[in-house]
């Protein structure tokens, strides 16, 4: 026992000495790094990193240190924050060869999320996944999913009409059921479906663990070897729960697809098309694994950002009635108030397009994106950025940059029109990321969001709730941090005037009223 304790102390002493020596070496080179908070001995900037609303904190850092590029480090981990769009484009796109890797996050593997190809290291395995994704989700190929998108959006409209008070459930149904049918050809019937419940729980728990400060395992990787039963190993226990949920997320749709094939009722989808090809022509294990990983990534992660963006849209409409009425007038003019908008109407509805751009600008679901990793030392604007540094694109800072978007915190779709009233060329949605790591499903995400916006505005008025005296109840527009870099507007939903007036708990602050019945288009 005494020898064991001595060994532990010796290891800790050696580790401490190494950290101290590294600190001295970095302190010497500190003047070459981008500006940032001054590191403390041994721990660096460990206590300078924010635990919530990270993007806003890094904007304040930029002002304090008068720099759009910021540097901090903690216990051997180097981080650079990029607050300006031009810098992000230069690094992630013009220097993509060395800025396209991903940091190794120990918690990712512990939770079983290594199958999410967004976390894959930059290499041949990632290139295979990327190639398959581009073949299936490029602008032309993505159109094959349009009938599914229309069906799911129309189901959302019907659900809002029948039970508007269950908006949160309808929102999840839209995002996850769309992903399930596109990826696996499976129809999700209810919010209680295991596919939704398990995905919801796994993403919530996992996001908390991946957030900066969410787990010491990401700072001290050796802690991943501590067993879950060990006292105090809370995040290790939580990781095991997420891993179990993740395995179920992958198993359930796979089993259902195989059963559908055996019973002769499989329908075309991303995975079933491959499964049929495999049975006819064969396929390598690597290709099959890549197909499974991509399908899981879309189902398990990508759909969650749509949920957040949809919530932002409803909030912005409720607090901007003039914008809502202007969009509805344009929709009525194009459709004649006799049918629902279609994807073919997109070019004819420029104001709806501007609303889509402004929703994604003002409320990006992933304010800091997913970090890139530098694969070799680089000099940028005279600063040294060391190999292995994690680079975060502060998308929130870029989309709220007053130099680019005057009055940036105001919802103004008109900012996307030129002096002649024509949509300008600012059509890039930064929320989809940069360079070789840009979201491969951006075309599907874009068309889904646009169709949802146009369809909801065609059918419903979104307003603030009124109190017993008929006065509007202000909506709490605070941003709620939900863990892994993702935010959503924080407010209460309500869609029935009776419910609004008679609720016995916290007063809801948003209502959706049927504008007209277009759910069954007139002949």
XYZ file of C-alpha atoms in Angstrom:
523
model
C 0.000 0.000 0.000
C 2.830 2.411 0.971
C 4.685 1.631 -2.269
C 1.535 2.291 -4.298
C 1.035 5.688 -2.663
C 4.660 6.550 -3.307
C 4.290 5.657 -6.974
C 1.169 7.830 -7.266
C 2.982 10.798 -5.702
C 5.942 10.261 -7.992
C 3.717 10.240 -11.066
C 1.892 13.379 -9.945
C 5.170 15.131 -9.213
C 6.534 14.216 -12.631
C 3.345 15.404 -14.290
C 3.446 18.671 -12.365
C 7.087 19.235 -13.312
C 6.333 18.608 -16.970
C 3.420 21.041 -16.917
C 5.607 23.662 -15.246
C 8.412 23.224 -17.802
C 5.896 23.447 -20.629
C 4.490 26.591 -19.065
C 7.910 28.238 -18.982
C 8.515 27.320 -22.611
C 5.156 28.703 -23.670
C 5.611 31.845 -21.597
C 8.781 32.509 -23.585
C 6.895 32.096 -26.850
C 3.797 33.884 -25.589
C 4.597 37.128 -27.373
C 4.248 35.317 -30.707
C 0.705 34.093 -30.013
C -2.478 36.070 -30.694
C -3.709 38.287 -27.809
C -5.729 36.832 -24.970
C -6.018 36.618 -21.176
C -2.721 36.229 -19.374
C -2.194 32.583 -18.329
C -1.453 31.597 -14.741
C 1.362 29.216 -13.803
C 0.531 25.523 -14.212
C -3.170 25.958 -14.978
C -2.896 28.525 -17.777
C -6.295 30.061 -18.606
C -8.360 27.240 -17.132
C -10.480 29.632 -15.065
C -10.766 32.234 -17.825
C -12.822 30.024 -20.138
C -16.553 30.796 -19.787
C -18.949 28.086 -18.671
C -22.007 29.601 -20.403
C -22.689 31.898 -23.362
C -19.193 31.324 -24.667
C -19.666 33.284 -27.899
C -20.621 36.474 -26.054
C -17.631 36.149 -23.736
C -15.259 35.821 -26.685
C -16.758 38.956 -28.246
C -15.880 40.770 -24.997
C -12.357 39.312 -25.176
C -12.023 40.732 -28.683
C -12.953 44.201 -27.451
C -10.701 43.958 -24.390
C -7.625 42.804 -26.312
C -8.451 44.760 -29.488
C -8.115 41.696 -31.693
C -10.380 39.557 -33.866
C -8.133 36.532 -33.190
C -7.757 35.385 -29.579
C -5.578 32.799 -27.871
C -5.878 30.919 -24.600
C -4.513 27.678 -23.179
C -5.087 25.346 -20.278
C -3.166 22.277 -19.161
C -1.588 21.677 -22.547
C -4.683 22.482 -24.597
C -4.379 25.464 -26.955
C -7.418 27.331 -28.247
C -7.811 30.110 -30.823
C -11.085 31.999 -31.254
C -11.819 33.664 -34.599
C -14.357 36.490 -34.343
C -14.297 37.837 -37.921
C -15.696 36.242 -41.066
C -12.737 37.236 -43.286
C -10.300 35.533 -40.906
C -12.403 32.372 -40.845
C -12.516 32.247 -44.645
C -8.768 32.753 -44.891
C -7.992 30.014 -42.359
C -10.665 27.379 -42.990
C -11.009 27.799 -46.750
C -7.876 29.320 -48.263
C -5.655 27.328 -45.886
C -8.013 24.350 -45.649
C -5.217 21.804 -46.069
C -3.954 22.471 -42.536
C -7.135 23.764 -40.865
C -9.573 20.896 -41.578
C -8.751 18.402 -38.821
C -10.786 17.888 -35.638
C -9.473 17.961 -32.054
C -9.421 14.667 -30.194
C -12.105 14.913 -27.503
C -11.906 11.918 -25.123
C -15.576 12.167 -24.185
C -16.660 11.629 -27.810
C -15.436 8.032 -27.828
C -16.663 7.339 -24.309
C -20.178 8.294 -25.392
C -19.997 6.281 -28.616
C -20.194 9.411 -30.734
C -17.118 8.578 -32.799
C -19.585 7.300 -35.415
C -20.683 10.886 -36.031
C -18.531 11.630 -39.032
C -18.473 15.320 -38.150
C -15.965 14.352 -35.445
C -13.736 12.246 -37.714
C -10.082 13.204 -38.087
C -9.082 14.729 -41.409
C -7.860 11.773 -43.454
C -8.858 9.002 -45.823
C -11.748 7.746 -43.689
C -13.203 11.235 -43.517
C -12.713 11.728 -47.274
C -14.711 8.565 -47.968
C -17.561 9.793 -45.793
C -17.411 13.225 -47.414
C -17.469 11.785 -50.940
C -20.548 9.658 -50.230
C -22.284 12.623 -48.602
C -21.560 14.942 -51.507
C -22.870 12.374 -53.977
C -26.139 12.019 -52.073
C -26.735 15.501 -50.629
C -25.475 17.936 -53.252
C -27.906 20.501 -54.664
C -29.146 18.259 -57.480
C -29.229 14.991 -55.514
C -30.994 16.588 -52.537
C -34.078 17.224 -54.682
C -34.993 13.552 -54.489
C -35.964 14.168 -50.847
C -38.373 17.022 -51.682
C -41.533 14.901 -51.489
C -40.560 13.746 -48.002
C -39.836 17.341 -46.963
C -43.236 18.502 -48.220
C -45.014 15.640 -46.456
C -43.302 16.326 -43.139
C -43.901 20.075 -43.276
C -47.585 19.480 -44.057
C -47.769 17.083 -41.110
C -46.349 19.871 -38.933
C -49.079 22.237 -40.154
C -51.801 19.720 -39.397
C -50.332 19.050 -35.948
C -50.192 22.781 -35.162
C -53.808 23.094 -36.300
C -55.022 20.155 -34.206
C -52.937 20.619 -31.036
C -51.055 23.930 -31.135
C -50.205 23.731 -27.437
C -47.817 20.836 -28.192
C -45.460 22.905 -30.330
C -42.268 21.479 -28.827
C -43.358 17.949 -29.656
C -44.377 18.933 -33.201
C -41.032 20.652 -33.730
C -39.121 17.527 -32.728
C -41.390 15.388 -34.855
C -40.654 17.474 -37.931
C -36.875 17.342 -37.543
C -36.368 13.771 -36.402
C -39.105 12.128 -38.484
C -37.758 13.891 -41.581
C -34.260 12.564 -40.891
C -35.570 9.053 -40.191
C -37.543 8.836 -43.406
C -34.792 10.309 -45.577
C -32.081 8.155 -44.071
C -33.913 4.867 -43.382
C -37.300 5.071 -45.084
C -38.993 4.717 -41.685
C -42.186 6.528 -40.723
C -42.184 7.931 -37.195
C -45.780 7.932 -35.981
C -45.579 9.596 -32.594
C -43.408 11.738 -30.343
C -43.338 8.719 -28.004
C -41.513 6.701 -30.677
C -38.259 5.345 -29.190
C -36.306 6.923 -32.041
C -37.318 10.399 -30.856
C -37.217 9.805 -27.109
C -33.787 8.142 -27.178
C -32.257 10.707 -29.553
C -33.604 13.573 -27.456
C -32.141 12.189 -24.219
C -28.794 11.211 -25.751
C -28.252 14.606 -27.353
C -29.210 16.469 -24.191
C -26.909 14.472 -21.906
C -24.096 14.297 -24.426
C -24.152 17.996 -25.228
C -23.699 18.811 -21.560
C -20.585 16.617 -21.393
C -19.030 18.148 -24.504
C -19.593 21.742 -23.456
C -16.447 23.538 -22.234
C -16.215 22.770 -18.539
C -18.727 19.949 -18.903
C -16.295 17.228 -17.877
C -12.788 17.093 -16.442
C -12.148 14.104 -18.712
C -11.757 16.482 -21.655
C -9.085 18.377 -19.703
C -7.416 15.380 -18.052
C -7.788 12.532 -20.588
C -6.322 9.954 -18.193
C -9.516 10.266 -16.126
C -11.357 8.329 -18.853
C -9.792 5.195 -17.395
C -11.457 5.752 -14.013
C -14.315 3.213 -13.737
C -17.877 4.541 -13.668
C -18.482 3.041 -10.220
C -15.640 5.058 -8.681
C -16.902 7.722 -6.207
C -17.116 11.130 -7.876
C -16.946 9.762 -11.444
C -20.207 11.511 -12.337
C -19.398 12.400 -15.928
C -18.021 8.897 -16.516
C -21.364 7.448 -15.392
C -23.232 9.897 -17.590
C -21.031 8.981 -20.548
C -21.937 5.315 -20.090
C -25.622 6.246 -20.162
C -25.144 8.237 -23.363
C -23.186 5.373 -24.917
C -26.010 2.964 -24.167
C -28.558 5.381 -25.663
C -26.358 5.914 -28.716
C -26.090 2.188 -29.333
C -29.885 1.982 -29.213
C -30.168 4.947 -31.586
C -28.084 3.036 -34.112
C -29.620 -0.384 -33.507
C -33.342 0.447 -33.674
C -33.493 1.889 -37.206
C -31.075 -0.741 -38.522
C -33.238 -3.558 -37.171
C -36.392 -1.953 -38.556
C -34.841 -1.573 -42.019
C -33.742 -5.205 -42.086
C -37.216 -6.323 -40.999
C -38.797 -4.152 -43.698
C -36.619 -5.803 -46.334
C -37.480 -9.270 -45.082
C -41.184 -8.441 -45.215
C -40.941 -6.776 -48.627
C -42.104 -3.333 -47.487
C -38.851 -1.352 -47.570
C -39.136 2.049 -49.248
C -36.392 4.051 -51.000
C -34.064 5.993 -48.708
C -30.383 6.746 -48.255
C -29.704 3.529 -46.338
C -32.221 1.202 -48.019
C -30.833 2.164 -51.436
C -27.400 1.091 -50.251
C -28.761 -2.071 -48.630
C -30.365 -3.070 -51.915
C -27.148 -2.330 -53.779
C -25.212 -4.426 -51.293
C -27.527 -7.411 -51.802
C -27.256 -7.102 -55.589
C -23.668 -6.074 -56.216
C -21.978 -6.400 -52.848
C -20.174 -3.699 -50.857
C -17.056 -3.371 -48.734
C -17.228 -3.259 -44.947
C -15.707 0.233 -45.065
C -18.438 1.512 -47.367
C -21.181 -0.062 -45.266
C -19.748 1.436 -42.088
C -19.548 4.848 -43.754
C -23.191 4.621 -44.863
C -24.264 3.700 -41.339
C -22.210 6.542 -39.852
C -23.644 9.153 -42.221
C -27.232 8.035 -41.613
C -26.661 8.106 -37.857
C -25.037 11.559 -38.053
C -28.046 13.044 -39.860
C -30.549 11.330 -37.555
C -28.661 11.809 -34.310
C -27.194 15.269 -34.624
C -28.085 17.306 -37.693
C -31.817 17.262 -36.952
C -31.215 18.881 -33.564
C -30.021 22.138 -35.139
C -33.261 22.334 -37.143
C -35.223 22.164 -33.892
C -33.301 25.157 -32.559
C -33.658 27.192 -35.770
C -37.405 26.550 -35.923
C -37.792 27.828 -32.364
C -35.960 31.018 -33.283
C -38.264 31.552 -36.276
C -41.437 31.403 -34.165
C -39.944 33.798 -31.633
C -38.866 36.344 -34.244
C -42.290 36.285 -35.893
C -44.106 36.841 -32.606
C -42.054 39.939 -31.777
C -41.991 41.303 -35.341
C -45.638 41.372 -36.529
C -44.923 43.851 -39.343
C -42.370 41.467 -40.861
C -44.852 38.627 -40.561
C -47.659 40.561 -42.290
C -45.360 41.649 -45.122
C -44.319 38.047 -45.779
C -47.914 36.825 -45.643
C -48.974 39.442 -48.192
C -46.296 38.270 -50.604
C -47.230 34.618 -50.084
C -50.921 35.394 -50.686
C -50.032 37.263 -53.874
C -48.054 34.320 -55.264
C -50.383 31.518 -54.176
C -53.646 33.376 -54.572
C -54.534 32.265 -51.026
C -55.734 29.011 -52.558
C -52.800 26.661 -51.996
C -49.761 26.068 -49.847
C -46.356 27.368 -50.969
C -44.045 24.884 -52.675
C -40.297 24.706 -53.115
C -40.845 25.840 -56.701
C -42.131 29.164 -55.289
C -38.819 29.999 -53.617
C -37.579 32.328 -56.372
C -40.956 34.088 -56.373
C -40.940 34.777 -52.625
C -37.834 36.906 -52.012
C -39.103 38.327 -48.721
C -39.563 34.826 -47.298
C -36.012 34.114 -48.463
C -34.826 37.211 -46.599
C -36.626 36.038 -43.443
C -34.870 32.674 -43.719
C -31.480 34.386 -44.033
C -32.216 36.699 -41.112
C -33.410 33.872 -38.841
C -30.202 31.953 -39.522
C -28.107 35.108 -39.063
C -29.623 36.363 -35.840
C -30.124 32.924 -34.266
C -27.405 30.527 -35.475
C -28.046 27.154 -33.764
C -24.305 26.521 -33.252
C -22.790 29.856 -32.178
C -19.232 28.469 -32.051
C -19.637 25.720 -34.623
C -17.507 22.623 -34.195
C -13.781 23.276 -33.603
C -11.162 22.701 -36.275
C -7.635 21.538 -35.470
C -4.419 22.889 -36.970
C -2.146 20.120 -38.288
C 1.082 22.156 -38.500
C 2.437 25.435 -37.181
C 1.072 28.438 -39.031
C 1.662 32.175 -39.013
C -1.363 34.386 -39.504
C -1.268 38.183 -39.351
C 2.152 37.887 -37.751
C 0.946 35.565 -34.981
C 2.150 32.014 -34.400
C -0.631 29.450 -34.155
C 0.947 26.187 -32.961
C 0.223 22.763 -34.388
C -2.579 21.009 -32.527
C -4.433 24.216 -31.625
C -8.236 23.961 -31.601
C -9.708 26.759 -33.732
C -13.245 27.959 -33.003
C -15.169 30.078 -35.504
C -17.299 32.439 -33.427
C -20.261 32.384 -35.802
C -22.355 34.416 -33.362
C -19.769 37.227 -33.431
C -19.632 37.141 -37.244
C -23.390 37.275 -37.715
C -23.688 40.098 -35.163
C -20.780 42.135 -36.550
C -21.945 45.770 -36.708
C -19.391 46.500 -39.450
C -21.127 43.966 -41.702
C -24.690 44.085 -40.365
C -25.576 47.557 -39.008
C -28.077 47.390 -36.154
C -27.057 43.725 -35.954
C -29.229 42.768 -32.972
C -32.436 43.871 -34.694
C -34.449 41.448 -36.833
C -34.423 43.184 -40.261
C -34.951 40.965 -43.319
C -34.806 44.117 -45.474
C -31.042 44.204 -44.947
C -30.811 41.493 -47.625
C -32.233 43.738 -50.368
C -30.306 46.276 -52.446
C -31.443 49.801 -53.233
C -33.534 48.454 -56.128
C -35.465 46.068 -53.906
C -33.672 43.003 -55.279
C -32.184 40.312 -53.049
C -28.470 40.971 -52.634
C -25.721 38.368 -52.934
C -25.284 37.925 -49.160
C -26.776 34.441 -49.354
C -24.138 32.530 -47.409
C -25.452 31.063 -44.159
C -22.488 31.011 -41.785
C -24.312 28.612 -39.478
C -23.421 25.823 -41.932
C -19.714 26.250 -41.253
C -16.611 26.754 -43.351
C -14.286 25.067 -45.803
C -14.032 21.331 -46.174
C -15.960 20.904 -42.931
C -19.014 22.811 -44.119
C -22.315 21.031 -43.427
C -22.821 18.455 -46.173
C -26.585 18.585 -45.691
C -26.884 22.354 -46.058
C -29.063 22.148 -49.188
C -31.607 19.901 -47.472
C -31.494 21.978 -44.293
C -31.986 25.192 -46.255
C -34.949 23.965 -48.307
C -36.595 22.399 -45.242
C -36.323 25.600 -43.208
C -37.554 27.757 -46.090
C -40.540 25.519 -46.790
C -41.463 25.407 -43.111
C -41.290 29.208 -42.830
C -43.368 29.823 -45.962
C -45.946 27.164 -45.085
C -46.441 28.249 -41.468
C -46.846 31.898 -42.493
C -49.384 30.879 -45.133
C -51.551 29.139 -42.532
C -51.005 30.843 -39.187
C -50.617 34.152 -37.400
C -47.973 34.064 -34.662
C -48.634 36.586 -31.920
C -47.890 37.434 -28.330
C -50.303 36.172 -25.727
C -52.653 38.724 -24.168
C -53.443 39.004 -20.487
C -56.899 39.194 -18.916
C -57.135 42.884 -19.882
C -56.275 42.269 -23.529
C -52.708 43.591 -23.266
C -49.767 41.843 -24.875
C -47.554 39.814 -22.552
C -43.908 40.513 -23.306
C -41.883 37.520 -24.409
C -38.699 36.689 -22.557
C -36.179 36.922 -25.383
C -33.231 35.759 -23.313
C -31.035 33.128 -24.890
C -30.995 29.763 -23.184
C -27.698 27.906 -23.358
C -28.399 24.222 -23.912
C -24.943 22.672 -23.601
C -22.816 21.936 -26.654
C -22.592 25.336 -28.307
C -26.324 25.321 -29.098
C -28.771 28.017 -28.090
C -32.476 28.441 -28.516
C -34.884 31.252 -27.625
C -36.301 30.924 -24.131
C -40.018 31.512 -23.945
C -43.254 29.701 -23.269
C -45.475 28.464 -26.064
C -49.229 28.818 -26.204
C -51.584 28.454 -29.092
C -55.073 28.480 -27.625
C -56.535 31.744 -26.322
C -58.474 29.791 -23.688
C -55.287 28.137 -22.493
C -53.574 31.504 -22.378
C -56.230 33.099 -20.207
C -56.816 30.192 -17.861
C -53.377 28.693 -17.314
C -52.651 28.240 -13.624
C -48.866 28.069 -13.954
C -46.363 30.346 -15.642
C -48.081 32.592 -18.143
C -47.319 31.578 -21.737
C -46.177 34.343 -24.036
C -46.647 33.206 -27.620
C -49.724 32.102 -29.554
C -50.314 30.636 -32.993
C -53.738 31.174 -34.531
C -55.088 29.532 -37.675
C -55.089 32.167 -40.401
C -56.970 30.129 -42.964
C -57.491 26.476 -43.739
C -54.992 25.643 -46.460
C -54.219 22.215 -45.071
C -56.590 20.797 -47.684
C -55.800 22.975 -50.725
C -58.809 24.067 -52.719
C -59.309 22.499 -56.137
